[in-house]
Short mmCIF file of C-alpha atoms in Angstrom, two decimals:
data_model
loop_
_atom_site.label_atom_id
_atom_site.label_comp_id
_atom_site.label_asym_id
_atom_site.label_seq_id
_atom_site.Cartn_x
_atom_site.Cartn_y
_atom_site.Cartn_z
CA UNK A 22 0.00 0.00 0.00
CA UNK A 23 2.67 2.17 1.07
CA UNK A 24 4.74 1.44 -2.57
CA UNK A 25 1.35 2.69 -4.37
CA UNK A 26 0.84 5.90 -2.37
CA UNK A 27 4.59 7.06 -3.21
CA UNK A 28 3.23 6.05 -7.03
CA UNK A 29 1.03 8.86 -6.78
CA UNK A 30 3.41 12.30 -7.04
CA UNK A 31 5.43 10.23 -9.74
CA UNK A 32 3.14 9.95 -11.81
CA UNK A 33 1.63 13.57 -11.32
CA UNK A 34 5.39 14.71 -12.14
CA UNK A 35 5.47 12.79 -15.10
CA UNK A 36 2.03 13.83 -16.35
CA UNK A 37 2.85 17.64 -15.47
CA UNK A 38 5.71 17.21 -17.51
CA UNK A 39 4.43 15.73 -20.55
CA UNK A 40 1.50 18.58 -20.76
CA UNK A 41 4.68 21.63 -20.47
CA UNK A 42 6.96 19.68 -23.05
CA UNK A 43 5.60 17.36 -25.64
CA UNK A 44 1.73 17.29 -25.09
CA UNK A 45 0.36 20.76 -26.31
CA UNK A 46 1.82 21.74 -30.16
CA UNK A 47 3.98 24.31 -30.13
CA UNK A 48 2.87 27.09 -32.02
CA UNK A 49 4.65 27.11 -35.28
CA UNK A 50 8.26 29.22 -35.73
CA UNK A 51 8.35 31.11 -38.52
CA UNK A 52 11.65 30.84 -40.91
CA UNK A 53 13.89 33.49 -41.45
CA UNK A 54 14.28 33.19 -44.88
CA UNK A 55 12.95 31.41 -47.89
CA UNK A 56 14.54 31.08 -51.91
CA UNK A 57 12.06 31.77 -54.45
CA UNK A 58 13.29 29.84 -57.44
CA UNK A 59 12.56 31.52 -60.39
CA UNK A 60 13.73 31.96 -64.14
CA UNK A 61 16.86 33.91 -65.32
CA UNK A 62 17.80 37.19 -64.51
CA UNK A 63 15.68 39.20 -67.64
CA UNK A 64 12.95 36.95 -68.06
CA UNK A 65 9.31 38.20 -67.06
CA UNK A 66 9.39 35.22 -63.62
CA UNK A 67 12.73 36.38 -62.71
CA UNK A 68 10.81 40.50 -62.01
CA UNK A 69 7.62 39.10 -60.81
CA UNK A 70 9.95 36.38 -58.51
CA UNK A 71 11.69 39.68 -57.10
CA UNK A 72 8.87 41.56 -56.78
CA UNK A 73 6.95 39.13 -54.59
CA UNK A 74 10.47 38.84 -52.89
CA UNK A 75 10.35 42.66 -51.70
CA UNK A 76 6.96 42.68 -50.71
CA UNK A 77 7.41 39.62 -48.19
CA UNK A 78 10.55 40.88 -46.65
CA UNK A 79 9.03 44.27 -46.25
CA UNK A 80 6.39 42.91 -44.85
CA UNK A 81 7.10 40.20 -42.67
CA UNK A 82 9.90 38.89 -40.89
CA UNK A 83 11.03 36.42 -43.30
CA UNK A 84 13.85 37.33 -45.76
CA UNK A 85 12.91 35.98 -49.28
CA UNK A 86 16.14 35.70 -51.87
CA UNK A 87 15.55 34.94 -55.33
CA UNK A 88 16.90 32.02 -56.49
CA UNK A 89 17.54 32.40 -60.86
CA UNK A 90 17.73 28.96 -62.51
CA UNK A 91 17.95 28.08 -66.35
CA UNK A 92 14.78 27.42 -66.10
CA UNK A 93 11.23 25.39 -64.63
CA UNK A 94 13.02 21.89 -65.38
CA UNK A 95 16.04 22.33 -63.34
CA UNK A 96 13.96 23.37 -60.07
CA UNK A 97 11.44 21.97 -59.91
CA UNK A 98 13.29 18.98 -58.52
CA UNK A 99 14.48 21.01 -55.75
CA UNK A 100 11.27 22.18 -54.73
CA UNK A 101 9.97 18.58 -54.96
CA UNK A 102 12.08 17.42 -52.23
CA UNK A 103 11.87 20.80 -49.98
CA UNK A 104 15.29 22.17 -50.82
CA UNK A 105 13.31 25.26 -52.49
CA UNK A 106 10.62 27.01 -50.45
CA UNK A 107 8.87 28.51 -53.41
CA UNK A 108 8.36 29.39 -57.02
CA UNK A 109 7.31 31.51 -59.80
CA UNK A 110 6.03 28.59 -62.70
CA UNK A 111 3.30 28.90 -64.82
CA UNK A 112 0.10 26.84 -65.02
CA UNK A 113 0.67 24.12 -67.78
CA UNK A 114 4.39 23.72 -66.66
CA UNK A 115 2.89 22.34 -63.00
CA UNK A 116 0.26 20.52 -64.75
CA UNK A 117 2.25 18.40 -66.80
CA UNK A 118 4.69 18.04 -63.93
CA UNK A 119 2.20 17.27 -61.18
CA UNK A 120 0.47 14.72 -63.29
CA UNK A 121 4.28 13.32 -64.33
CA UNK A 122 5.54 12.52 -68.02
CA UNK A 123 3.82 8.65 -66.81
CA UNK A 124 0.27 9.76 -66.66
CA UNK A 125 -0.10 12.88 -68.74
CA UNK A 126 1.19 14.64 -72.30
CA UNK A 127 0.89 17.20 -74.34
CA UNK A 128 1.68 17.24 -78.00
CA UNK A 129 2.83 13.51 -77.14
CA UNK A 130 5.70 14.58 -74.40
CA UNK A 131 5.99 15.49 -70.72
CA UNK A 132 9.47 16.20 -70.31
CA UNK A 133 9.59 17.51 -67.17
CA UNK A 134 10.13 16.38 -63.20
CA UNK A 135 6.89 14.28 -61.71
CA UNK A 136 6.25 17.04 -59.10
CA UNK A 137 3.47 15.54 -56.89
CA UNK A 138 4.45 17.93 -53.58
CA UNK A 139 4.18 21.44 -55.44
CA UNK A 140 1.08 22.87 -54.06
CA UNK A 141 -0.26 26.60 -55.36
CA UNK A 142 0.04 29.44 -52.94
CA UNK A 143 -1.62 31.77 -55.40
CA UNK A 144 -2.99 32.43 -58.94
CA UNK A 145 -0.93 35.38 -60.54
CA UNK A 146 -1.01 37.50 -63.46
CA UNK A 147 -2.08 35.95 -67.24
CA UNK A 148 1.52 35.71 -69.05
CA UNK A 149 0.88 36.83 -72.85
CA UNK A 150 3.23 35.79 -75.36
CA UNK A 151 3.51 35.40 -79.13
CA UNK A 152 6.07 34.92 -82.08
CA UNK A 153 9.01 37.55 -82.32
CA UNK A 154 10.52 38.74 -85.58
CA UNK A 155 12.71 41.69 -86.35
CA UNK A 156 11.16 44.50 -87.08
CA UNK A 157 11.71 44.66 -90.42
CA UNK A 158 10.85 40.75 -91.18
CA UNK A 159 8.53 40.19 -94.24
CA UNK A 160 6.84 37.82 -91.87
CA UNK A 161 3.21 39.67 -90.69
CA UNK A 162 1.07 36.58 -89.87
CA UNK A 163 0.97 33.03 -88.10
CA UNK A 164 0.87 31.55 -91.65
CA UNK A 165 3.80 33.43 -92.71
CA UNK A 166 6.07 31.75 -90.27
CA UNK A 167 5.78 28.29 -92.75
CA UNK A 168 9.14 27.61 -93.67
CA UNK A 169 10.81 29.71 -91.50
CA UNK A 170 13.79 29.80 -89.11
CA UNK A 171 12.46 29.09 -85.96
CA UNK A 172 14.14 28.08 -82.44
CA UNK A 173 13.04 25.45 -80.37
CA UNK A 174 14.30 22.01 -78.54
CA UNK A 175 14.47 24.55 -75.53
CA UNK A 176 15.97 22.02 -72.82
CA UNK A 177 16.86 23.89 -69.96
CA UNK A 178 13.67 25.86 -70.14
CA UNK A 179 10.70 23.13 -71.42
CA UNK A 180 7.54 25.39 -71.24
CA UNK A 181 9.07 27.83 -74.35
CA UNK A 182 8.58 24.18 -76.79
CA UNK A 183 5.34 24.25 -75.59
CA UNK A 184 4.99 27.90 -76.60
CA UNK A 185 5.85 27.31 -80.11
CA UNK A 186 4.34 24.32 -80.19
CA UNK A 187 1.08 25.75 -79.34
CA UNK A 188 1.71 29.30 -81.63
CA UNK A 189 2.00 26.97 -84.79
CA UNK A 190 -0.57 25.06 -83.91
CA UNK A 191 -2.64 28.26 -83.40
CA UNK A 192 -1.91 28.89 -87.42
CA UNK A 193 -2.51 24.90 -88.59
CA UNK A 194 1.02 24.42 -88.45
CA UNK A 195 3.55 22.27 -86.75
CA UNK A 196 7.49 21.45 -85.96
CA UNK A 197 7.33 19.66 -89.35
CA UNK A 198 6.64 23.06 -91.23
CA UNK A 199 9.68 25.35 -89.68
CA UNK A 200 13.32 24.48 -89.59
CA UNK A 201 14.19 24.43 -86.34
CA UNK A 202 17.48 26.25 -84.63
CA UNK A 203 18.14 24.31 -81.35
CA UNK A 204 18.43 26.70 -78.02
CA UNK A 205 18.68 25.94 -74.41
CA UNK A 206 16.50 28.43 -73.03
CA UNK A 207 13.99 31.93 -74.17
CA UNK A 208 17.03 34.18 -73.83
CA UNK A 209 18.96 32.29 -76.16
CA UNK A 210 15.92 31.89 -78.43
CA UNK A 211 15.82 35.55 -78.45
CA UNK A 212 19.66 36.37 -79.16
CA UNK A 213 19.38 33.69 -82.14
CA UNK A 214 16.63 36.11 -83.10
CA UNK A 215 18.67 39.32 -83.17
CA UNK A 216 21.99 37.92 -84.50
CA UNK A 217 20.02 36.76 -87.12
CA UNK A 218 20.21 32.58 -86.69
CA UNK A 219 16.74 32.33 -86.14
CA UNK A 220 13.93 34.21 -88.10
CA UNK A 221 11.15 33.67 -85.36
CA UNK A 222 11.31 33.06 -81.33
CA UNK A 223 9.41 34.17 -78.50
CA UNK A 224 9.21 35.73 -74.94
CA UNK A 225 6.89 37.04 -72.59
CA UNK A 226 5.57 40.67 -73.65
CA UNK A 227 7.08 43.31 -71.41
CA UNK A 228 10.43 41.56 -70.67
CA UNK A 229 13.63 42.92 -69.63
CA UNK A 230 15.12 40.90 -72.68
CA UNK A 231 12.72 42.03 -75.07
CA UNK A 232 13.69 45.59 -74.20
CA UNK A 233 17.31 45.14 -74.80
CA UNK A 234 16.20 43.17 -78.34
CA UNK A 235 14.20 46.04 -79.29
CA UNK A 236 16.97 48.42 -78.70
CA UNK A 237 19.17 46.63 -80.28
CA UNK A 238 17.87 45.25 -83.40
CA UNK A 239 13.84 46.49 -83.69
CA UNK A 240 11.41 43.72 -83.36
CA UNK A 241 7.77 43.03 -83.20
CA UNK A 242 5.19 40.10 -82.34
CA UNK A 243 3.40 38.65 -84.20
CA UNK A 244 -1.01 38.10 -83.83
CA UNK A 245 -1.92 34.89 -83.77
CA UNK A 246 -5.23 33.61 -85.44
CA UNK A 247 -7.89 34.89 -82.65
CA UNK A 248 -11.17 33.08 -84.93
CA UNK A 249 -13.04 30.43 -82.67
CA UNK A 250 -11.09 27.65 -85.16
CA UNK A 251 -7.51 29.51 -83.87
CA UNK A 252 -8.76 29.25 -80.40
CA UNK A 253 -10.19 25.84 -80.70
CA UNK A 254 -6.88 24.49 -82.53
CA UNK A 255 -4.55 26.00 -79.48
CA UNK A 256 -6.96 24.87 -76.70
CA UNK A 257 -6.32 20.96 -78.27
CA UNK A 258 -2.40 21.60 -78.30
CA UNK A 259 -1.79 22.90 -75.04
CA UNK A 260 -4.87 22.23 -72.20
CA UNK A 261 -4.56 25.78 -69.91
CA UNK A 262 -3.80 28.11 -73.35
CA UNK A 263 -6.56 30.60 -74.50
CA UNK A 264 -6.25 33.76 -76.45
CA UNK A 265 -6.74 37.56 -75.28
CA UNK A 266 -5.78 40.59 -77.18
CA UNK A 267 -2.96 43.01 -76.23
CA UNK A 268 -3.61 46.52 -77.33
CA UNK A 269 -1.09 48.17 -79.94
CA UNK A 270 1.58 50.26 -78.12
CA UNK A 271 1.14 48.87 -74.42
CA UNK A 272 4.59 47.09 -74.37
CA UNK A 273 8.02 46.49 -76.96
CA UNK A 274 7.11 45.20 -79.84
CA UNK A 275 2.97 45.36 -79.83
CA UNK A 276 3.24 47.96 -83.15
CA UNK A 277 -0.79 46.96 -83.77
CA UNK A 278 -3.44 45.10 -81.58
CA UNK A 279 -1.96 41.56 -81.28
CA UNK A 280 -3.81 38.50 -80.58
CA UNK A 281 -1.42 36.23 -78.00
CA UNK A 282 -1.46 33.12 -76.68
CA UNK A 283 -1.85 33.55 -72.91
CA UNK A 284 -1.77 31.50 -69.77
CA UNK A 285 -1.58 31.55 -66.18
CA UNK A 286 1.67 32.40 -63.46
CA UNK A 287 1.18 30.86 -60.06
CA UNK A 288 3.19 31.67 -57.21
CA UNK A 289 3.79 27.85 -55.58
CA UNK A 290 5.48 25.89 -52.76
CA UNK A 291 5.97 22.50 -51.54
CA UNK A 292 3.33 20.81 -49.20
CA UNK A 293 5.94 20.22 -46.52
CA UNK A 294 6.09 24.31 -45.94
CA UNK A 295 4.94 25.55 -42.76
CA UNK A 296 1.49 26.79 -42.22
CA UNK A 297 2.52 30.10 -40.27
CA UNK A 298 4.95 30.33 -43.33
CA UNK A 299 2.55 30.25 -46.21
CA UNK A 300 0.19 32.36 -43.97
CA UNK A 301 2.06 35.15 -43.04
CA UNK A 302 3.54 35.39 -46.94
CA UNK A 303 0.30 34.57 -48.47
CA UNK A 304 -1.03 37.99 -46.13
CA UNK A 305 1.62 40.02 -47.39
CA UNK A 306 0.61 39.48 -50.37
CA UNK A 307 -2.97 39.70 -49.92
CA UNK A 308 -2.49 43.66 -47.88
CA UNK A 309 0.13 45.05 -50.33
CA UNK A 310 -0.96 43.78 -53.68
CA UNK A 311 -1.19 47.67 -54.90
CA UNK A 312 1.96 47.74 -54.89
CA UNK A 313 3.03 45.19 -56.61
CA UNK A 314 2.42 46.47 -60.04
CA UNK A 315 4.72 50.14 -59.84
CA UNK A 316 7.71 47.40 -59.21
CA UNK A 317 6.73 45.33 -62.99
CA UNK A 318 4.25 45.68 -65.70
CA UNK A 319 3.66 42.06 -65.21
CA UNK A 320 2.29 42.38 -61.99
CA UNK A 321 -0.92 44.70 -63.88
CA UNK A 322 -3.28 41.31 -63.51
CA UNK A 323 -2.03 40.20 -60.21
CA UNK A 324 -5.46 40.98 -57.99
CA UNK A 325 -7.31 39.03 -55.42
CA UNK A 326 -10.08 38.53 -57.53
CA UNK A 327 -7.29 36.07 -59.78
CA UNK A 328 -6.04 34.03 -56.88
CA UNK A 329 -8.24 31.44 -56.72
CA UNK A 330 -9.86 29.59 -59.71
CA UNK A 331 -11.25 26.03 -60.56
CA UNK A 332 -9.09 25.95 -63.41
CA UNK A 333 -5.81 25.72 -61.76
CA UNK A 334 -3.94 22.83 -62.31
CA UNK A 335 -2.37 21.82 -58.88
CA UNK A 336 -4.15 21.93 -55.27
CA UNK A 337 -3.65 24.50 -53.18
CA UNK A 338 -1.83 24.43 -50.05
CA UNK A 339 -3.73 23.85 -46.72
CA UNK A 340 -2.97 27.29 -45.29
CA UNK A 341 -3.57 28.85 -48.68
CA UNK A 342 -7.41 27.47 -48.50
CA UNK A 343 -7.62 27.99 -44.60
CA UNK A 344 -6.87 31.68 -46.00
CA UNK A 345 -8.85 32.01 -48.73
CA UNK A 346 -11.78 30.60 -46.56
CA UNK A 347 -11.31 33.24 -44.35
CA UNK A 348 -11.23 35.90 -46.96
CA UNK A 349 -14.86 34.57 -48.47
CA UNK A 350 -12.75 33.94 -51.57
CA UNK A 351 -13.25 30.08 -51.68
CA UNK A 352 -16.66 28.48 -52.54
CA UNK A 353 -17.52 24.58 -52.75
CA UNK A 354 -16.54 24.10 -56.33
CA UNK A 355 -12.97 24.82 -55.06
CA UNK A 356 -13.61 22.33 -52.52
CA UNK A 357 -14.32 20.05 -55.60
CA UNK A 358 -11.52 20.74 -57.50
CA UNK A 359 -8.93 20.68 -54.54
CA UNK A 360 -10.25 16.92 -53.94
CA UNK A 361 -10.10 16.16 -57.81
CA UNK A 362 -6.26 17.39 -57.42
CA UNK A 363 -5.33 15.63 -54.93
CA UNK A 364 -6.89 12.43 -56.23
CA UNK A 365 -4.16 12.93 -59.03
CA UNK A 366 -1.05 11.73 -56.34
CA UNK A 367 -2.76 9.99 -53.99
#
């Protein structure tokens, strides 16, 4: 009897102990910096990648870096495992490479990474692109470009094949009508362009590198086919492209109004990254999106009203819809479409 009295403050101790130290959650620590993996210095993700940068580290106390790669394909791995917080990709890059080159194609590849732990933290801005040709090129239409010069293979940066692959598609046209100049990656494609090795490329409109080709050289996009057949014929190519209109004179190289291919930019991260993390960011954000666009043109379309879709073509993270909830910005066809996502990698 004596032995199980003495049990008694033992085993108080021992309970007190485990409620101060292991059995209520710690509330979650905040890192003190994150790496935003992005595309290279010039290219439209590498300004919108820094411009999200400054707004989080002005705003919170987490110091976010950019991290420039050669392109999608060569971080996407990294983010994968958790060695990259985050990332500036756009929406038919992550589909193919959530859904993996095993279980879904487009024009008969998938290339890149099987990615089944990127998880969206926000819809961004529509990226418009279309053909580039000097200035002075004879070629004026989508059907002109039959014949042509025009780069591609793109290996260190996957989502400019789709591009082209979707532009000539746009016009009834495929690899099999150009000649094709082999480039790693959309800067290259554009400095074939201007040396004159290449007599069509492309890049996002209002890039840093279409700038400096437009100084140097003179060039111009471009319109696509914008009929229903044009839009029906890209649609099939690439699932996620439509078509929208950019009005002559906005940006380099729009000399007339230009129809472009466009699709969407999502700010991501992996599904291991904190909660408090992806909150506190994801508020940033949310409170100082006005001034995102004085820092890039690109960042014209990034709103609230953009961030969440049923379209997207990844799930979201769980503090992303916890915040969205709580912002009234997340209705039960989300709820739908997060559980069709996540069906994809069980």
């Amino acid at each position: 009897m004596k032995r199980r009295r003495n049990l008694c403050p033992m085993l108080m101790t021992t309970l007190l102990a485990v409620l101060l130290f292991g059995g209520i959650a710690k509330p979650q620590q905040l890192p003190k910096s994150v790496a935003i993996g992005s595309n290279p210095p010039g290219s439209l993700f590498y300004a919108l990648a820094s411009g999200l940068s400054k707004v989080i580290s002005e705003s919170t106390p987490i110091q976010a870096q950019v991290q420039p790669h050669a392109g999608t394909s060569t971080f996407l791995p990294l983010l994968d495992s958790g060695e990259l917080d985050l990332g500036v990709v756009n929406a038919v890059d992550l589909g193919l490479a959530y859904r993996g080159p095993e279980r879904f194609k487009i024009g008969g590849r998938n290339p890149l990474p099987h990615t089944p732990n990127g998880r969206l933290i926000m819809r961004g801005s529509p990226l418009r692109s279309s053909l580039i040709v000097r200035k002075d090129s004879p070629i004026k239409t989508i059907q002109d470009v039959k014949g042509k010069r025009v780069t591609g293979e793109y290996p260190a940066q996957l989502a400019n094949w789709y591009n082209i692959f979707g532009a000539l598609a746009n016009g009834g046209l495929t690899w099999n009508d150009v000649k094709v100049v082999p480039v790693p990656a959309v800067n290259e494609g554009v400095d074939a362009l201007v040396q004159g090795r290449a007599d069509v490329t492309t890049h996002a409109i209002g890039s840093a590198k279409i700038r400096e080709a437009d100084a140097a050289v003179g060039i111009r996009y471009i319109p696509l086919d914008c009929s229903a057949q044009g839009l029906e014929r890209i649609k099939k190519a690439v699932p996620g492209y439509y078509l929208s209109t950019v009005k002559a004179g906005s940006s380099n190289g729009i000399v007339e109004d230009t129809c472009t291919f466009t699709y969407d930019i999502y700010f991501i991260g992996h599904k291991g990254l904190s909660d408090s993390a992806v909150l506190s960011m994801l508020k940033a954000i949310w409170e100082n999106v006005a001034k995102l666009p004085p820092l890039h043109p690109g960042f014209a379309e990034w709103t609230r009203e953009r961030a969440v879709d049923p379209e997207v073509t990844i799930p979201y993270h769980p503090a992303a819809v916890q915040f969205f909830k709580e912002q009234k910005s997340w209705t039960a066809k989300m709820d739908e479409t997060q559980k069709r996502l996540l069906a994809l990698n069980p």
